[in-house]
Amino acid sequence: MTKSIDVECLVLECVEYKENDALVTVCSEESIFTVYARGILKQASKNRKITQPFSKVNMTLNYASDKAMPMLIHGNVIDYYYKIQQDLVSQSICFVLIEMVRKSKCNDRIYHFLDACFKAFHNNTNPLTYACLCIKEILISEGIGMYVSGCVECGRKDKLEAISIPEGGFICHYCNGHVHTPLSKEELIQYYSLFVLKDKDNERFIETMEFTIDQFIFLSRWFEEHGHTRLVSLQFLNSIKAL
């Protein structure tokens, strides 16, 4: 017995499948899944506009069974963050986030942080800080967040000078032993503030903190190390950053 479901989602990827059809990967508040979109590669398709990556859409999906891939019936665009595709670096950063989300367990918080991040890149409103917030949310959800309450090796709370990805957090001067590059006090405060941030303080955090692409890459490497994976999109981001 078939059933139809309406869902709000972010379009992450649209891949050609057979003639004029496509497989569309979307992220909702509950999960990431693939939608079969028949005929959407035709110029005259009414559903073409709701399968564009970096779109927030409402979709009506038809399920032939609980195990079958849902089929796109129709829908409408809520927001289209098309400006992301006009800048190669912005697009590459968003692809890194998309790959992380696809490798993690999506939930409503990650969905809304990713949506806010797309909007920030579209409007150019402190986008890298939004991107780092999104990564932090993914890391916390996966149980691989950064230890920032003291030295991850000895527990002392003073003389903190660096961050060790392998050890999983802040490192003090005595445990570091010149292994990890010392960071400025301001940058350590940024990472500390990021990982202890409460939802009620998000707006003030975004107004007062400004993260860089190097910090985004650092947090992406953190995901790779502790998620035991490799991000193909991160390699591409590193290559274009070096240009």
Backbone as JSON, one array per atom type, in Angstrom:
{
  "sequence": "MTKSIDVECLVLECVEYKENDALVTVCSEESIFTVYARGILKQASKNRKITQPFSKVNMTLNYASDKAMPMLIHGNVIDYYYKIQQDLVSQSICFVLIEMVRKSKCNDRIYHFLDACFKAFHNNTNPLTYACLCIKEILISEGIGMYVSGCVECGRKDKLEAISIPEGGFICHYCNGHVHTPLSKEELIQYYSLFVLKDKDNERFIETMEFTIDQFIFLSRWFEEHGHTRLVSLQFLNSIKAL",
  "N": [[0.84, -1.2, 0.0], [0.65, 2.14, -0.94], [1.87, 5.26, 0.37], [1.77, 8.76, 1.09], [3.99, 11.35, 2.09], [4.71, 14.48, 3.55], [7.58, 16.48, 3.72], [9.98, 18.67, 5.17], [13.11, 19.7, 4.02], [16.71, 19.84, 3.42], [18.4, 20.12, 0.38], [21.07, 18.19, -0.54], [22.55, 16.91, -2.52], [22.38, 16.15, -6.01], [22.18, 13.68, -8.29], [22.61, 12.44, -11.53], [20.56, 9.86, -12.84], [19.86, 7.19, -14.77], [17.99, 7.94, -17.79], [17.11, 11.24, -17.83], [16.28, 11.12, -15.17], [16.94, 11.39, -11.59], [18.88, 10.88, -8.58], [18.32, 12.15, -5.49], [19.86, 13.42, -2.73], [18.85, 14.18, 0.48], [18.47, 16.07, 3.54], [16.74, 15.86, 6.48], [15.02, 16.86, 9.54], [15.15, 14.51, 10.88], [16.66, 12.54, 9.56], [19.02, 11.46, 6.99], [18.43, 10.86, 3.62], [17.73, 9.26, 0.43], [16.08, 10.36, -2.47], [14.05, 9.36, -5.15], [13.87, 10.98, -8.16], [11.91, 11.4, -10.73], [12.28, 12.23, -14.11], [13.31, 14.81, -13.7], [15.47, 16.0, -14.9], [14.71, 16.98, -17.26], [14.17, 19.96, -19.1], [11.67, 21.07, -18.95], [10.6, 20.13, -16.63], [8.59, 20.43, -13.75], [9.46, 19.88, -11.25], [12.14, 20.32, -11.18], [13.31, 22.62, -10.06], [13.17, 22.19, -7.33], [15.08, 20.41, -6.65], [17.61, 21.35, -6.5], [20.91, 21.56, -5.27], [21.79, 23.02, -2.08], [19.34, 24.04, -1.46], [16.43, 24.77, 0.48], [13.58, 23.01, 1.01], [10.11, 22.02, 0.64], [8.91, 18.8, 0.28], [6.7, 16.49, -1.26], [6.45, 13.15, -0.85], [6.26, 9.88, -2.2], [5.75, 6.7, -0.95], [6.17, 3.41, -1.81], [6.47, 1.21, -0.25], [7.6, 0.39, 3.1], [10.29, -0.1, 2.88], [11.04, 0.78, 0.42], [12.62, 3.13, -1.85], [11.78, 6.51, -1.51], [9.65, 8.33, -3.75], [9.73, 11.36, -5.52], [7.01, 13.5, -5.68], [5.85, 16.14, -5.82], [6.52, 19.59, -4.88], [7.77, 22.53, -3.12], [9.91, 25.43, -3.12], [11.48, 26.69, -0.28], [13.71, 28.24, 0.56], [16.42, 29.26, -1.45], [19.72, 28.95, -1.58], [21.52, 30.12, -3.55], [23.77, 31.69, -3.96], [25.92, 30.48, -2.8], [26.98, 28.77, -4.69], [28.25, 30.47, -6.35], [30.72, 31.12, -5.47], [33.77, 29.59, -5.21], [35.29, 28.82, -2.95], [33.46, 29.11, -0.81], [31.52, 27.27, -1.63], [33.05, 24.92, -1.52], [33.63, 24.73, 1.22], [31.05, 24.33, 2.21], [30.53, 21.87, 1.01], [32.28, 20.26, 2.45], [31.04, 20.32, 4.96], [28.62, 19.08, 4.26], [29.55, 16.51, 3.58], [30.46, 15.68, 6.08], [28.03, 15.66, 7.53], [26.7, 13.64, 6.16], [28.21, 11.5, 6.92], [27.63, 11.22, 9.54], [25.25, 10.95, 12.29], [22.35, 12.32, 11.59], [20.34, 14.88, 13.08], [17.7, 16.93, 14.52], [18.93, 19.26, 15.5], [21.44, 19.42, 14.14], [20.43, 19.65, 11.56], [19.19, 22.21, 11.64], [21.37, 23.85, 12.28], [22.94, 23.44, 10.0], [21.27, 24.51, 8.04], [21.21, 27.2, 8.91], [23.87, 27.77, 8.47], [24.15, 27.54, 5.65], [22.52, 29.7, 4.97], [23.99, 31.81, 6.07], [26.32, 31.79, 4.48], [25.16, 32.39, 2.05], [24.23, 34.98, 2.51], [26.52, 36.18, 3.33], [27.2, 36.63, 6.08], [29.17, 36.5, 8.54], [30.06, 33.8, 7.87], [31.99, 31.71, 8.31], [32.12, 31.4, 11.05], [29.58, 30.44, 11.59], [29.89, 28.04, 10.19], [31.85, 26.72, 11.73], [30.42, 26.46, 14.1], [28.52, 24.64, 13.22], [30.12, 22.37, 12.69], [31.02, 21.88, 15.29], [28.61, 21.13, 16.5], [28.12, 18.74, 15.16], [30.35, 17.23, 16.01], [29.88, 17.09, 18.81], [27.46, 15.7, 18.78], [28.34, 13.28, 17.78], [29.87, 12.42, 19.84], [32.53, 13.14, 20.04], [33.69, 15.51, 20.86], [35.77, 18.39, 21.64], [38.02, 18.45, 24.39], [38.04, 20.96, 26.67], [38.27, 21.88, 29.23], [40.55, 21.91, 30.66], [43.99, 20.78, 30.8], [44.28, 18.03, 28.73], [45.97, 15.99, 29.28], [47.17, 16.22, 31.93], [45.33, 17.58, 33.45], [45.58, 20.12, 34.58], [44.67, 23.6, 34.84], [45.93, 25.89, 34.16], [48.53, 27.58, 32.28], [47.89, 26.65, 29.75], [48.45, 25.98, 26.34], [48.24, 24.92, 23.77], [46.53, 22.82, 21.32], [45.84, 19.44, 21.03], [45.12, 17.25, 18.52], [45.27, 14.34, 18.33], [45.34, 13.63, 21.11], [43.03, 14.8, 22.0], [42.26, 17.34, 23.01], [42.85, 20.39, 24.93], [46.23, 21.27, 25.69], [48.73, 21.66, 28.13], [51.62, 23.78, 28.82], [53.65, 22.24, 29.97], [53.03, 19.58, 29.38], [53.04, 19.65, 26.69], [55.62, 19.97, 25.51], [56.86, 21.14, 23.27], [55.72, 19.9, 21.08], [53.23, 20.44, 19.82], [52.1, 23.26, 18.01], [52.14, 26.31, 19.7], [49.25, 28.23, 20.55], [47.64, 31.43, 20.32], [46.39, 33.27, 23.18], [43.91, 34.36, 22.64], [42.93, 32.73, 20.56], [42.72, 30.25, 21.81], [40.74, 30.89, 23.63], [38.65, 31.27, 21.85], [38.16, 28.61, 20.9], [37.54, 27.38, 23.32], [35.24, 28.83, 24.06], [33.57, 28.1, 21.99], [33.05, 25.35, 22.44], [31.85, 25.26, 24.93], [29.6, 26.63, 24.64], [26.29, 27.79, 25.19], [22.92, 27.39, 24.05], [21.36, 29.71, 24.39], [23.17, 31.72, 24.19], [24.01, 31.88, 21.6], [23.53, 33.92, 19.66], [24.93, 36.18, 20.62], [27.49, 35.1, 20.61], [27.98, 34.73, 17.86], [28.02, 37.35, 17.07], [30.29, 38.33, 18.3], [32.47, 36.66, 17.89], [34.83, 35.63, 15.42], [35.63, 33.28, 13.22], [38.2, 31.58, 11.29], [39.17, 30.32, 8.01], [41.26, 28.54, 8.36], [40.82, 27.64, 10.95], [38.41, 26.35, 10.59], [39.27, 24.27, 8.92], [40.98, 22.99, 10.71], [39.14, 21.99, 12.62], [37.77, 20.28, 10.95], [39.74, 18.41, 10.37], [39.9, 17.37, 12.89], [37.44, 16.01, 13.03], [37.97, 14.05, 11.09], [40.09, 12.62, 12.32], [39.02, 11.69, 14.81], [36.67, 10.61, 14.01], [37.49, 8.57, 12.51], [37.85, 8.57, 9.67], [38.07, 9.8, 6.25], [37.84, 12.88, 4.6], [36.97, 13.58, 1.48], [36.2, 15.94, 0.31], [37.49, 17.8, 1.93], [40.14, 17.56, 1.21], [40.02, 18.68, -1.32], [39.27, 21.3, -0.67], [41.56, 22.13, 0.71], [43.36, 22.11, -1.42], [42.44, 24.15, -3.16], [42.61, 26.3, -1.48], [45.28, 26.67, -1.29], [45.96, 27.82, -3.65]],
  "CA": [[0.0, 0.0, 0.0], [1.45, 3.35, -1.02], [1.51, 6.37, 1.25], [2.44, 10.02, 0.78], [4.46, 12.08, 3.27], [5.29, 15.8, 3.31], [8.77, 16.65, 4.55], [10.87, 19.81, 4.94], [14.47, 19.16, 3.96], [17.76, 20.53, 2.68], [18.93, 19.31, -0.72], [22.52, 18.11, -0.41], [23.2, 16.44, -3.75], [21.49, 15.65, -7.06], [23.03, 12.9, -9.19], [21.88, 11.88, -12.66], [20.31, 8.42, -12.74], [19.11, 6.81, -15.97], [17.7, 9.06, -18.68], [16.25, 12.32, -17.32], [15.96, 10.94, -13.76], [18.05, 11.69, -10.69], [18.81, 10.5, -7.18], [18.51, 13.38, -4.74], [20.14, 13.2, -1.31], [18.3, 15.29, 1.29], [18.64, 16.0, 4.99], [15.6, 16.38, 7.23], [15.29, 16.93, 10.98], [15.24, 13.16, 11.43], [17.61, 11.63, 8.9], [19.48, 11.73, 5.63], [17.93, 9.78, 2.77], [17.77, 9.51, -1.0], [14.77, 10.45, -3.12], [14.05, 9.12, -6.6], [13.2, 12.09, -8.82], [11.69, 11.0, -12.12], [12.12, 13.24, -15.16], [13.63, 16.18, -13.28], [16.53, 16.57, -15.72], [14.08, 17.63, -18.41], [14.06, 21.4, -18.9], [10.28, 21.43, -18.67], [10.14, 19.51, -15.38], [8.15, 21.35, -12.7], [10.17, 19.54, -10.0], [13.57, 20.59, -11.35], [13.78, 23.69, -9.17], [13.2, 21.77, -5.92], [16.13, 19.41, -6.45], [18.9, 22.02, -6.62], [21.7, 21.59, -4.02], [21.74, 24.25, -1.29], [17.96, 24.51, -1.38], [15.56, 24.31, 1.56], [12.35, 22.76, 0.26], [9.08, 21.09, 1.08], [8.69, 17.75, -0.71], [5.71, 15.44, -1.06], [7.09, 11.91, -1.27], [5.4, 8.7, -2.28], [6.41, 5.47, -0.52], [5.47, 2.2, -2.24], [6.55, 0.33, 0.91], [8.48, 0.95, 4.12], [11.68, -0.3, 2.5], [11.28, 1.33, -0.91], [13.1, 4.5, -1.94], [10.66, 7.4, -1.77], [9.62, 9.0, -5.05], [9.3, 12.75, -5.46], [5.77, 13.8, -6.39], [5.91, 17.58, -6.08], [6.99, 20.34, -3.71], [8.01, 23.95, -3.34], [11.16, 25.94, -2.56], [11.37, 27.63, 0.84], [14.86, 29.12, 0.37], [17.44, 28.76, -2.38], [20.96, 29.64, -1.24], [22.24, 29.97, -4.8], [25.04, 32.43, -3.97], [27.0, 29.57, -2.4], [27.56, 28.19, -5.89], [28.95, 31.51, -7.1], [32.06, 31.29, -4.89], [34.34, 28.25, -5.13], [35.69, 28.51, -1.58], [32.24, 28.92, -0.03], [30.93, 26.01, -2.06], [33.9, 23.84, -1.04], [33.42, 24.62, 2.66], [29.74, 23.71, 2.4], [30.64, 20.46, 0.65], [32.91, 19.58, 3.59], [29.98, 20.15, 5.96], [27.68, 18.08, 3.75], [30.16, 15.19, 3.71], [30.44, 15.34, 7.51], [26.66, 15.33, 7.9], [26.38, 12.34, 5.55], [28.95, 10.45, 7.64], [27.22, 11.23, 10.94], [23.82, 10.67, 12.55], [21.68, 13.62, 11.52], [19.23, 15.12, 14.0], [17.09, 18.23, 14.27], [19.89, 20.34, 15.78], [22.37, 19.51, 13.02], [19.65, 20.16, 10.43], [18.99, 23.65, 11.75], [22.68, 24.5, 12.19], [23.36, 23.4, 8.59], [20.43, 25.48, 7.35], [21.71, 28.52, 9.28], [25.18, 27.93, 7.84], [23.89, 27.85, 4.24], [21.98, 31.06, 4.91], [25.09, 32.73, 6.37], [27.17, 31.87, 3.3], [24.38, 33.08, 1.02], [24.14, 36.4, 2.86], [27.86, 36.62, 3.75], [27.11, 37.14, 7.45], [30.06, 35.72, 9.4], [29.77, 32.41, 7.5], [32.91, 30.71, 8.86], [31.73, 31.15, 12.43], [28.44, 29.51, 11.48], [30.4, 26.73, 9.76], [32.5, 26.09, 12.88], [29.34, 26.07, 14.99], [27.92, 23.44, 12.66], [31.03, 21.26, 12.95], [30.98, 21.6, 16.73], [27.38, 20.41, 16.77], [28.32, 17.38, 14.66], [31.31, 16.57, 16.9], [29.2, 16.8, 20.06], [26.48, 14.65, 18.5], [29.06, 12.02, 17.57], [30.6, 12.08, 21.06], [33.97, 13.33, 19.82], [33.97, 16.92, 21.06], [37.08, 18.78, 22.16], [38.13, 18.67, 25.84], [38.55, 22.32, 26.83], [38.17, 22.27, 30.64], [41.89, 21.88, 31.24], [44.92, 19.98, 30.0], [43.75, 16.69, 28.54], [46.96, 15.04, 29.79], [47.39, 16.27, 33.38], [44.17, 18.17, 34.1], [45.79, 21.48, 35.1], [43.89, 24.59, 34.13], [46.77, 27.04, 33.82], [49.62, 27.33, 31.33], [47.39, 25.99, 28.54], [49.09, 26.69, 25.23], [48.05, 24.3, 22.46], [45.46, 21.81, 21.19], [46.3, 18.2, 20.4], [44.04, 16.46, 17.91], [45.31, 12.94, 18.75], [45.01, 13.48, 22.52], [41.63, 15.13, 22.14], [41.9, 18.57, 23.69], [43.87, 21.37, 25.3], [47.49, 20.77, 26.24], [49.46, 22.7, 28.85], [53.01, 23.98, 28.42], [54.52, 21.18, 30.49], [52.73, 18.32, 28.68], [53.22, 19.84, 25.25], [56.99, 19.62, 25.16], [57.19, 21.67, 21.94], [55.19, 19.02, 20.04], [52.17, 21.13, 19.11], [52.33, 24.7, 17.87], [51.38, 27.12, 20.66], [48.23, 29.13, 20.02], [47.46, 32.65, 21.1], [45.35, 33.2, 24.21], [42.64, 34.69, 22.0], [42.43, 31.58, 19.8], [42.3, 29.24, 22.79], [39.45, 31.35, 24.15], [37.65, 30.99, 20.82], [37.8, 27.19, 20.92], [36.87, 27.13, 24.6], [33.89, 29.41, 23.99], [32.8, 27.32, 21.02], [32.63, 24.05, 22.95], [31.04, 25.39, 26.15], [28.52, 27.55, 24.28], [24.9, 27.43, 25.44], [22.05, 27.87, 22.97], [20.87, 31.06, 24.66], [24.25, 32.67, 23.92], [24.44, 31.74, 20.21], [23.49, 35.19, 18.93], [26.05, 37.01, 21.08], [28.71, 34.44, 20.16], [28.16, 35.02, 16.43], [28.32, 38.78, 16.94], [31.58, 38.69, 18.9], [33.53, 35.76, 17.45], [35.0, 35.49, 13.98], [36.55, 32.18, 12.95], [38.89, 31.64, 10.0], [39.14, 29.08, 7.23], [42.23, 27.61, 8.97], [40.17, 27.03, 12.11], [37.44, 25.41, 10.02], [40.03, 23.1, 8.47], [41.45, 22.3, 11.92], [38.02, 21.23, 13.17], [37.48, 19.22, 9.98], [40.75, 17.38, 10.63], [39.47, 16.75, 14.15], [36.4, 15.06, 12.66], [38.61, 12.93, 10.41], [40.88, 11.84, 13.28], [38.22, 11.01, 15.83], [35.61, 9.87, 13.32], [38.18, 7.48, 11.79], [37.42, 8.65, 8.27], [38.74, 10.82, 5.46], [36.91, 13.73, 3.89], [37.47, 13.89, 0.14], [35.93, 17.36, 0.09], [38.49, 18.58, 2.65], [41.34, 17.56, 0.37], [39.8, 19.66, -2.4], [39.32, 22.62, -0.04], [42.97, 22.44, 0.96], [44.04, 22.35, -2.69], [42.09, 25.46, -3.71], [43.09, 27.3, -0.54], [46.71, 26.86, -1.55], [46.15, 28.51, -4.94]],
  "C": [[0.88, 1.25, 0.0], [0.96, 4.4, -0.03], [2.33, 7.59, 0.87], [2.78, 10.75, 2.08], [5.02, 13.42, 2.82], [6.47, 15.99, 4.26], [9.51, 17.93, 4.16], [12.3, 19.29, 4.98], [15.41, 20.11, 3.23], [18.27, 19.6, 1.6], [20.46, 19.36, -0.66], [23.21, 17.75, -1.73], [22.13, 15.94, -4.72], [22.35, 14.98, -8.12], [22.17, 12.28, -10.29], [21.75, 10.36, -12.53], [19.37, 8.02, -13.88], [18.81, 8.07, -16.8], [16.68, 10.01, -18.05], [15.88, 12.2, -15.85], [17.17, 11.29, -12.9], [17.79, 11.1, -9.31], [19.21, 11.72, -6.36], [18.7, 13.05, -3.27], [19.67, 14.43, -0.53], [18.52, 15.0, 2.76], [17.41, 16.62, 5.63], [15.97, 16.48, 8.7], [15.55, 15.55, 11.58], [16.33, 12.3, 10.82], [18.1, 12.19, 7.58], [19.0, 10.56, 4.76], [17.95, 10.22, 1.31], [16.37, 9.43, -1.59], [14.94, 10.16, -4.61], [13.23, 10.21, -7.27], [13.08, 11.79, -10.31], [11.52, 12.22, -13.03], [12.6, 14.63, -14.81], [14.77, 16.81, -14.09], [15.98, 17.18, -17.02], [13.9, 19.12, -18.11], [12.65, 21.82, -18.5], [9.76, 20.87, -17.35], [9.78, 20.55, -14.33], [8.88, 21.09, -11.39], [11.66, 19.86, -10.05], [14.08, 21.58, -10.31], [13.86, 23.26, -7.71], [14.24, 20.69, -5.65], [17.53, 20.02, -6.58], [19.64, 21.98, -5.28], [21.69, 22.99, -3.4], [20.35, 24.89, -1.32], [17.3, 23.95, -0.12], [14.17, 24.21, 0.95], [11.34, 21.97, 1.09], [8.87, 20.08, -0.04], [7.52, 16.87, -0.29], [6.26, 14.18, -1.67], [6.1, 10.76, -1.23], [6.22, 7.47, -1.93], [5.58, 4.26, -0.96], [5.44, 1.18, -1.11], [7.5, 0.96, 1.91], [9.95, 0.87, 3.73], [12.04, 0.33, 1.17], [11.84, 2.75, -0.83], [11.92, 5.42, -2.24], [10.78, 8.08, -3.13], [9.06, 10.41, -4.88], [8.04, 12.94, -6.3], [5.74, 15.27, -6.79], [6.42, 18.27, -4.82], [7.14, 21.81, -4.04], [9.29, 24.37, -2.62], [10.86, 26.92, -1.44], [12.46, 28.68, 0.73], [15.81, 28.46, -0.61], [18.7, 29.58, -2.16], [21.93, 29.56, -2.43], [23.6, 30.67, -4.8], [26.21, 31.56, -3.52], [27.72, 29.04, -3.62], [28.32, 29.21, -6.73], [30.36, 31.75, -6.58], [32.64, 29.9, -4.61], [34.72, 27.87, -3.71], [34.47, 28.25, -0.7], [31.58, 27.58, -0.36], [31.73, 24.83, -1.5], [33.74, 23.63, 0.46], [32.09, 23.93, 2.95], [29.75, 22.23, 2.02], [31.31, 19.64, 1.76], [31.85, 19.32, 4.67], [28.99, 19.07, 5.53], [28.26, 16.68, 3.91], [30.19, 14.74, 5.17], [29.04, 14.9, 7.94], [26.28, 13.95, 7.37], [27.08, 11.2, 6.26], [28.54, 10.36, 9.11], [25.74, 10.91, 11.06], [23.1, 12.01, 12.63], [20.56, 13.69, 12.56], [18.7, 16.54, 13.76], [18.05, 19.39, 14.52], [20.87, 20.51, 14.63], [21.67, 20.07, 11.79], [19.54, 21.68, 10.48], [20.31, 24.42, 11.74], [23.17, 24.53, 10.74], [22.56, 24.41, 7.77], [20.92, 26.91, 7.64], [23.06, 28.81, 8.62], [25.02, 28.27, 6.35], [23.41, 29.29, 4.08], [23.08, 32.1, 5.14], [26.03, 32.88, 5.17], [26.45, 32.62, 2.18], [24.37, 34.59, 1.26], [25.48, 37.02, 3.26], [27.82, 37.3, 5.12], [27.88, 36.22, 8.39], [29.93, 34.21, 9.13], [30.7, 31.37, 8.14], [32.63, 30.42, 10.33], [30.52, 30.21, 12.47], [28.92, 28.11, 11.11], [31.08, 25.99, 10.91], [31.47, 25.67, 13.93], [28.69, 24.77, 14.52], [28.8, 22.22, 12.9], [30.99, 20.88, 14.43], [29.75, 20.79, 17.09], [27.49, 18.96, 16.31], [29.25, 16.61, 15.58], [30.66, 16.18, 18.23], [28.21, 15.66, 19.88], [27.13, 13.28, 18.36], [29.86, 11.59, 18.8], [32.1, 12.25, 20.94], [34.34, 14.81, 19.94], [35.33, 17.16, 21.68], [37.02, 18.97, 23.68], [38.79, 20.02, 26.07], [38.55, 22.78, 28.29], [39.5, 22.29, 31.35], [42.8, 21.09, 30.32], [44.4, 18.54, 29.92], [44.7, 15.62, 29.09], [47.03, 15.03, 31.32], [46.24, 16.92, 34.16], [44.36, 19.58, 34.61], [45.08, 22.49, 34.21], [44.67, 25.86, 33.79], [47.85, 26.61, 32.84], [49.16, 26.56, 30.09], [47.93, 26.74, 27.33], [48.8, 26.1, 23.85], [46.85, 23.35, 22.49], [46.03, 20.61, 20.46], [45.11, 17.45, 19.82], [44.12, 15.01, 18.37], [44.9, 12.73, 20.2], [43.57, 13.92, 22.82], [41.29, 16.41, 22.88], [43.07, 19.49, 23.98], [45.08, 20.68, 25.93], [48.21, 21.93, 26.94], [50.92, 22.75, 28.39], [53.89, 22.8, 28.81], [54.28, 19.85, 29.79], [53.0, 18.43, 27.18], [54.62, 19.45, 24.8], [57.37, 20.01, 23.74], [56.7, 20.77, 20.8], [54.18, 19.76, 19.17], [52.42, 22.64, 19.11], [51.49, 25.48, 18.88], [50.41, 28.06, 19.96], [48.15, 30.37, 20.89], [46.35, 32.43, 22.13], [43.97, 33.43, 23.6], [42.06, 33.49, 21.24], [42.0, 30.45, 20.73], [40.94, 29.6, 23.38], [38.34, 31.08, 23.14], [37.2, 29.53, 20.85], [37.08, 26.83, 22.22], [35.42, 27.61, 24.54], [32.99, 28.61, 23.06], [32.23, 26.05, 21.66], [31.86, 24.11, 24.27], [29.8, 26.24, 25.89], [27.14, 26.96, 24.59], [24.02, 28.05, 24.35], [21.61, 29.32, 23.16], [21.9, 32.13, 24.32], [24.7, 32.65, 22.46], [24.54, 33.08, 19.49], [24.67, 36.09, 19.33], [27.38, 36.42, 20.61], [29.0, 34.79, 18.7], [28.53, 36.48, 16.22], [29.73, 39.13, 17.4], [32.75, 37.82, 18.45], [33.61, 35.7, 15.93], [36.08, 34.43, 13.72], [37.1, 32.29, 11.53], [38.77, 30.31, 9.27], [40.14, 28.06, 7.8], [41.63, 26.92, 10.19], [39.09, 26.03, 11.66], [38.14, 24.13, 9.58], [40.54, 22.3, 9.66], [40.34, 21.44, 12.52], [37.6, 20.09, 12.24], [38.47, 18.07, 10.13], [40.44, 16.64, 11.92], [38.41, 15.68, 13.87], [37.01, 13.83, 11.98], [39.32, 12.01, 11.41], [39.99, 11.02, 14.21], [37.01, 10.28, 15.25], [36.15, 8.72, 12.5], [37.73, 7.42, 10.33], [38.29, 9.66, 7.55], [37.69, 11.58, 4.66], [37.51, 14.12, 2.54], [37.31, 15.39, -0.14], [36.94, 18.25, 0.8], [39.79, 18.64, 1.86], [41.21, 18.59, -0.74], [39.87, 21.08, -1.84], [40.76, 23.04, 0.21], [43.71, 22.8, -0.34], [43.71, 23.72, -3.26], [42.51, 26.59, -2.77], [44.54, 27.64, -0.8], [46.98, 27.63, -2.85], [46.45, 29.99, -4.74]]
}
